[in-house]
Every structure is written in C-alpha cells, then in structure tokens.
Short mmCIF file of C-alpha atoms and ligand atoms in Angstrom, two decimals:
data_model
loop_
_atom_site.label_atom_id
_atom_site.label_comp_id
_atom_site.label_asym_id
_atom_site.label_seq_id
_atom_site.Cartn_x
_atom_site.Cartn_y
_atom_site.Cartn_z
CA UNK A 17 -10.55 -7.21 -9.19
CA UNK A 18 -7.60 -9.36 -10.15
CA UNK A 19 -5.47 -6.63 -12.40
CA UNK A 20 -5.13 -7.58 -16.31
CA UNK A 21 -2.37 -10.30 -17.10
CA UNK A 22 0.08 -8.82 -19.34
CA UNK A 23 3.31 -11.36 -20.46
CA UNK A 24 5.63 -11.95 -18.82
CA UNK A 25 9.18 -10.18 -18.37
CA UNK A 26 12.27 -10.74 -16.15
CA UNK A 27 12.73 -7.60 -13.59
CA UNK A 28 15.79 -7.29 -11.81
CA UNK A 29 16.44 -5.63 -7.92
CA UNK A 30 18.94 -2.39 -8.63
CA UNK A 31 20.29 -0.99 -5.23
CA UNK A 32 18.37 2.89 -5.27
CA UNK A 33 20.96 5.81 -6.22
CA UNK A 34 20.83 9.83 -7.67
CA UNK A 35 20.89 8.78 -11.15
CA UNK A 36 18.02 6.24 -10.71
CA UNK A 37 15.83 8.25 -8.46
CA UNK A 38 14.47 10.13 -11.37
CA UNK A 39 12.16 6.88 -11.36
CA UNK A 40 10.63 6.94 -7.93
CA UNK A 41 9.89 10.90 -8.32
CA UNK A 42 7.94 10.38 -11.87
CA UNK A 43 5.69 7.49 -10.09
CA UNK A 44 4.98 10.40 -7.04
CA UNK A 45 4.17 12.76 -9.62
CA UNK A 46 1.70 10.19 -11.31
CA UNK A 47 0.15 10.10 -7.75
CA UNK A 48 2.07 7.06 -6.67
CA UNK A 49 1.99 6.06 -2.97
CA UNK A 50 5.04 4.07 -1.36
CA UNK A 51 3.42 3.71 1.39
CA UNK A 52 0.93 0.51 1.32
CA UNK A 53 -0.57 2.13 4.41
CA UNK A 54 -1.07 5.19 3.37
CA UNK A 55 -2.51 4.34 -1.08
CA UNK A 56 -4.52 7.43 -1.04
CA UNK A 57 -3.36 10.15 0.58
CA UNK A 58 -2.91 12.88 -2.12
CA UNK A 59 -1.08 15.17 0.82
CA UNK A 60 1.65 12.97 1.84
CA UNK A 61 2.42 11.66 -1.56
CA UNK A 62 2.59 15.99 -2.66
CA UNK A 63 5.03 16.10 0.76
CA UNK A 64 7.54 13.58 -0.56
CA UNK A 65 7.10 15.04 -3.94
CA UNK A 66 8.47 18.32 -2.12
CA UNK A 67 10.86 16.79 0.10
CA UNK A 68 12.62 14.79 -2.88
CA UNK A 69 12.77 17.88 -5.28
CA UNK A 70 13.58 19.97 -2.25
CA UNK A 71 16.75 17.87 -1.30
CA UNK A 72 17.72 14.45 -3.77
CA UNK A 73 20.18 13.25 -2.08
CA UNK A 74 18.54 13.70 1.89
CA UNK A 75 15.84 12.59 0.54
CA UNK A 76 18.05 8.68 -1.00
CA UNK A 77 20.44 8.71 2.05
CA UNK A 78 16.64 9.16 4.04
CA UNK A 79 15.55 6.28 1.97
CA UNK A 80 17.98 3.92 3.04
CA UNK A 81 18.88 4.81 6.34
CA UNK A 82 17.19 2.69 8.93
CA UNK A 83 16.02 4.69 12.08
CA UNK A 84 17.82 4.16 15.37
CA UNK A 85 15.33 1.99 17.15
CA UNK A 86 14.81 2.46 21.39
CA UNK A 87 15.32 -0.52 22.22
CA UNK A 88 11.50 -1.92 22.80
CA UNK A 89 12.28 -5.03 21.10
CA UNK A 90 15.52 -6.24 24.03
CA UNK A 91 17.52 -4.95 26.74
CA UNK A 92 20.39 -3.62 24.03
CA UNK A 93 21.39 -0.78 23.41
CA UNK A 94 19.95 1.54 20.85
CA UNK A 95 20.98 -0.08 17.46
CA UNK A 96 19.53 1.31 13.99
CA UNK A 97 17.21 -0.59 11.49
CA UNK A 98 19.16 -1.73 8.65
CA UNK A 99 17.41 -1.47 5.64
CA UNK A 100 18.52 -2.44 2.07
CA UNK A 101 16.20 -0.86 -0.08
CA UNK A 102 16.25 -1.70 -4.61
CA UNK A 103 14.44 -0.69 -6.60
CA UNK A 104 12.07 -3.01 -8.92
CA UNK A 105 13.22 -2.48 -12.59
CA UNK A 106 12.63 -3.49 -16.23
CA UNK A 107 14.41 -1.53 -18.01
CA UNK A 108 12.16 0.92 -16.06
CA UNK A 109 11.18 1.73 -12.59
CA UNK A 110 8.51 -0.33 -11.58
CA UNK A 111 8.21 -0.11 -7.41
CA UNK A 112 10.43 -1.12 -4.55
CA UNK A 113 11.23 -4.38 -2.54
CA UNK A 114 13.33 -3.25 1.19
CA UNK A 115 14.23 -6.24 3.00
CA UNK A 116 14.57 -4.72 6.93
CA UNK A 117 16.43 -6.32 10.28
CA UNK A 118 17.79 -5.02 13.19
CA UNK A 119 21.42 -5.39 12.89
CA UNK A 120 22.75 -9.08 14.16
CA UNK A 121 19.10 -10.49 14.89
CA UNK A 122 16.39 -12.00 13.43
CA UNK A 123 13.99 -9.04 15.55
CA UNK A 124 11.77 -6.32 14.42
CA UNK A 125 10.78 -3.02 15.92
CA UNK A 126 7.19 -3.34 16.91
CA UNK A 127 6.11 -0.52 14.23
CA UNK A 128 7.10 -3.00 11.54
CA UNK A 129 5.16 -5.52 9.62
CA UNK A 130 7.51 -7.72 8.59
CA UNK A 131 11.02 -8.08 7.03
CA UNK A 132 9.85 -7.02 4.15
CA UNK A 133 8.00 -3.97 2.69
CA UNK A 134 7.11 -4.22 -1.77
CA UNK A 135 5.02 -1.82 -3.43
CA UNK A 136 4.49 -2.10 -7.61
CA UNK A 137 3.58 1.40 -8.83
CA UNK A 138 0.33 0.63 -10.69
CA UNK A 139 0.72 0.21 -14.15
CA UNK A 140 3.56 -2.21 -13.35
CA UNK A 141 0.82 -4.75 -11.30
CA UNK A 142 -0.39 -7.89 -12.80
CA UNK A 143 2.87 -8.99 -14.30
CA UNK A 144 4.08 -11.33 -11.82
CA UNK A 145 7.16 -9.07 -10.90
CA UNK A 146 6.16 -8.62 -6.72
CA UNK A 147 6.16 -12.38 -6.92
CA UNK A 148 10.02 -11.97 -8.67
CA UNK A 149 11.44 -9.20 -6.91
CA UNK A 150 10.40 -12.11 -3.24
CA UNK A 151 11.96 -14.31 -4.79
CA UNK A 152 15.52 -12.32 -5.70
CA UNK A 153 15.60 -11.33 -1.90
CA UNK A 154 15.39 -14.19 -0.89
CA UNK A 155 19.30 -15.32 -1.33
CA UNK A 156 20.51 -11.20 -0.74
CA UNK A 157 18.58 -12.36 3.19
CA UNK A 158 20.27 -15.66 3.54
CA UNK A 159 23.27 -13.52 2.79
CA UNK A 160 22.64 -11.92 5.59
CA UNK A 161 22.40 -14.69 8.02
CA UNK A 162 18.71 -15.13 8.16
CA UNK A 163 17.80 -18.88 6.78
CA UNK A 164 13.75 -17.69 7.11
CA UNK A 165 11.77 -13.87 6.84
CA UNK A 166 8.89 -12.69 8.68
CA UNK A 167 6.90 -11.93 5.84
CA UNK A 168 3.08 -10.19 6.42
CA UNK A 169 0.18 -8.51 5.01
CA UNK A 170 -3.69 -7.81 5.43
CA UNK A 171 -6.40 -10.21 5.55
CA UNK A 172 -7.36 -8.47 3.25
CA UNK A 173 -4.75 -8.15 0.69
CA UNK A 174 -5.27 -11.14 -1.44
CA UNK A 175 -2.68 -9.86 -4.28
CA UNK A 176 0.21 -10.00 -1.48
CA UNK A 177 -0.90 -12.70 -0.12
CA UNK A 178 -1.14 -14.26 -3.39
CA UNK A 179 2.44 -13.27 -3.85
CA UNK A 180 4.40 -14.81 -0.98
CA UNK A 181 2.61 -18.70 -0.96
CA UNK A 182 3.72 -18.24 -4.50
CA UNK A 183 7.58 -17.63 -3.49
CA UNK A 184 6.70 -20.02 -0.96
CA UNK A 185 5.74 -18.50 2.25
CA UNK A 186 3.67 -20.87 4.39
CA UNK A 187 0.84 -19.08 6.63
CA UNK A 188 1.77 -19.59 10.06
CA UNK A 189 -0.58 -17.06 11.98
CA UNK A 190 -3.21 -14.86 11.40
CA UNK A 191 -4.59 -11.91 13.99
CA UNK A 192 -3.14 -7.67 14.60
CA UNK A 193 -0.03 -6.90 14.61
CA UNK A 194 1.48 -3.85 16.78
CA UNK A 195 1.51 -1.94 13.67
CA UNK A 196 -1.53 -1.78 13.05
CA UNK A 197 -4.83 -1.51 15.66
CA UNK A 198 -6.37 -4.09 16.46
CA UNK A 199 -9.18 -4.12 13.86
CA UNK A 200 -6.86 -4.93 11.02
CA UNK A 201 -6.04 -8.68 10.83
CA UNK A 202 -2.48 -9.54 9.19
CA UNK A 203 -1.59 -12.73 7.99
CA UNK A 204 1.72 -13.83 9.00
CA UNK A 205 4.16 -15.86 6.65
CA UNK A 206 7.53 -17.52 7.23
CA UNK A 207 9.53 -17.67 4.14
CA UNK A 208 12.15 -19.68 3.85
CA UNK A 209 15.52 -18.22 2.65
CA UNK A 210 17.18 -21.84 1.15
CA UNK A 211 20.25 -20.74 3.26
CA UNK A 212 19.53 -24.02 5.62
CA UNK A 213 19.35 -26.04 2.75
C1 LIG B 90 0.47 -6.35 -3.89
C2 LIG B 90 1.30 -5.75 -4.97
C3 LIG B 90 2.36 -5.68 -4.24
C4 LIG B 90 1.10 -6.84 -5.98
O1 LIG B 90 2.06 -6.90 -7.28
P1 LIG B 90 2.16 -7.29 -8.48
O2 LIG B 90 3.18 -7.66 -8.85
O3 LIG B 90 0.58 -7.07 -8.96
O4 LIG B 90 2.10 -9.34 -8.51
P2 LIG B 90 2.65 -10.05 -9.10
O5 LIG B 90 2.05 -10.00 -10.36
O6 LIG B 90 3.86 -10.77 -8.97
O7 LIG B 90 1.27 -11.06 -8.33
C5 LIG B 90 0.38 -10.98 -7.96
C6 LIG B 90 -1.11 -12.04 -8.23
O8 LIG B 90 -1.88 -11.91 -6.66
C7 LIG B 90 -3.28 -12.28 -7.68
N1 LIG B 90 -3.92 -11.21 -7.52
C8 LIG B 90 -4.29 -9.84 -8.45
N2 LIG B 90 -5.07 -9.13 -7.43
C9 LIG B 90 -5.77 -10.06 -6.85
C10 LIG B 90 -7.33 -10.13 -6.12
N3 LIG B 90 -7.78 -8.66 -5.96
N4 LIG B 90 -7.02 -11.43 -5.69
C11 LIG B 90 -6.79 -12.37 -6.04
N5 LIG B 90 -5.77 -12.26 -6.47
C12 LIG B 90 -4.93 -11.27 -6.74
C13 LIG B 90 -2.51 -12.26 -9.46
O9 LIG B 90 -3.11 -13.14 -10.41
C14 LIG B 90 -1.05 -12.61 -9.16
O10 LIG B 90 -1.49 -14.44 -9.01
P3 LIG B 90 -1.62 -15.27 -10.19
O11 LIG B 90 0.06 -15.00 -10.49
O12 LIG B 90 -1.76 -16.69 -9.51
O13 LIG B 90 -2.80 -15.15 -10.98
C15 LIG B 90 0.50 -5.44 -5.99
O14 LIG B 90 -0.23 -5.13 -5.97
C16 LIG B 90 0.69 -3.78 -5.15
O15 LIG B 90 1.82 -2.65 -5.12
N6 LIG B 90 -0.41 -3.25 -3.95
C17 LIG B 90 -0.43 -2.62 -2.99
C18 LIG B 90 1.00 -2.06 -2.03
C19 LIG B 90 1.06 -3.83 -1.47
O16 LIG B 90 -0.15 -4.10 -1.24
N7 LIG B 90 1.69 -3.44 -1.07
C20 LIG B 90 1.97 -5.09 0.04
C21 LIG B 90 1.79 -4.04 1.17
S1 LIG B 90 2.21 -6.27 2.10
#
C-alpha cells in the first residue's frame, strides 16, 4: 500500500562524516536496514550497529571506500570501485543515496545493480525525498563524466520504479541480473544526467 503523503519539504545531499554519523546510527537502532536486499534481516542490522559503535571512524571509511574489484568486467588491472555516498537530509537523517562506478569507465562490477543505490528510512518515506535525491545526484554523475547512468529496481518495487520514472528514467529492458538470483526480475532504466544537452 502506498505511504500516506505529507507536505513536501526540500532535502539536500550531504557527505557522511563523523559528526553526522549519529543520524545513521539512530536509524539502525530503530531497526532500519540500509541494504534494500536485507530489509528484514535483524541480525544484519544489529551487526552493523555493533560495528559502527565499536569503531566509528572505521565504519565511516568502509562506507566511503569502494571494494577492490578483480577484473571480471575488463582486462584491466584490479581497480577500486568509486563510491560517492550522500546522506539525504531535511535537517535530520532521512536515508542515503550512493553513486558508484569503476574509475574511468561506465562499467560496473557484476555484483552491483546499477550506478545508484538508495534507501529512505520508513518514517521519512512518501515525501518525495528519494525522487529529489535522485534528481540531485544527476549533476554529480555529470561532473564525473557520465551522460547517462543505469538505474535498476526490482520489478515489484513499485515505489522505486516510480521514483526512477519521475526523475526521468527510461525503461530499456527487464530481466534477471547477476547481482541477484535468476528468479528476480529487474527493470533496467537509463537516466540522462543532462551533461549531453
Ligand atoms: C523506494 C524508496 C526509496 C522510495 O522513497 P520515497 O522517498 O518514499 O519515494 P518518493 O516519495 O520520492 O516517491 C515514491 C513514489 O512511489 C509511489 N509509491 C509508493 N509506494 C507505492 C506502491 N506500493 N505502489 C505504487 N506506487 C508507490 C508514491 O506514491 C510516489 O509517487 P507519486 O509522487 O507519484 O505519488 C523507499 O520506499 C525505500 O527506501 N524503500 C526501501 C529500499 C529500496 O527499495 N531502495 C531502492 C532499491 S532499487
């Protein structure tokens, strides 16, 4: 069922830092899972909270440093994924949006579905925040040299589909993706960043 609408407010994207990490921490403590694929995984959320509280600086570094990717996508040397995470902020922590890509290429490692990941904490959903955040990410992707980015959602994730379409995403195909099992149908969208206009 669609979330109830509240008056739209503006959000900004801010870079995660030690002073604002407590917003993320509070959301974990309320049971929010930052991983859309593990939304009901209480053990994962609790483990994340323990890790954060044990080593705040280390947790932040992990959030902002991409994995080193063995070259399953090209013949190049192993590379570190570029991650640009942002908190979605309306005066409080609302969720995150992350732009990710391989350095100097539009390609993605096989385990990652699309150039963008996002999640809004349940108590801030239905206010247009994810749509605003995706729109705000486009100039950041353009600045990184992208004319268009790939954004993917599960076929049954109607809210995410709506977010992508409202931000200008054009569906180019549907099907399984290596980032998930063969039974999960994903929708693949291209989203123009505006840099080629
Ligand atoms: C998907 C998600 C990011 C949307 O965040 P949000 O801030 O609530 O999204 P917005 O308010 O910007 O827009 C949601 C749109 O989807 C619509 N929507 C919400 N739930 C819906 C549903 N069940 N069916 C159809 N449409 C739905 C809303 O009505 C709104 O469209 P509208 O403005 O035309 O009415 C949020 O639900 C979330 O974090 N989900 C869990 C993580 C996730 O799925 N991430 C995306 C992975 S691809």
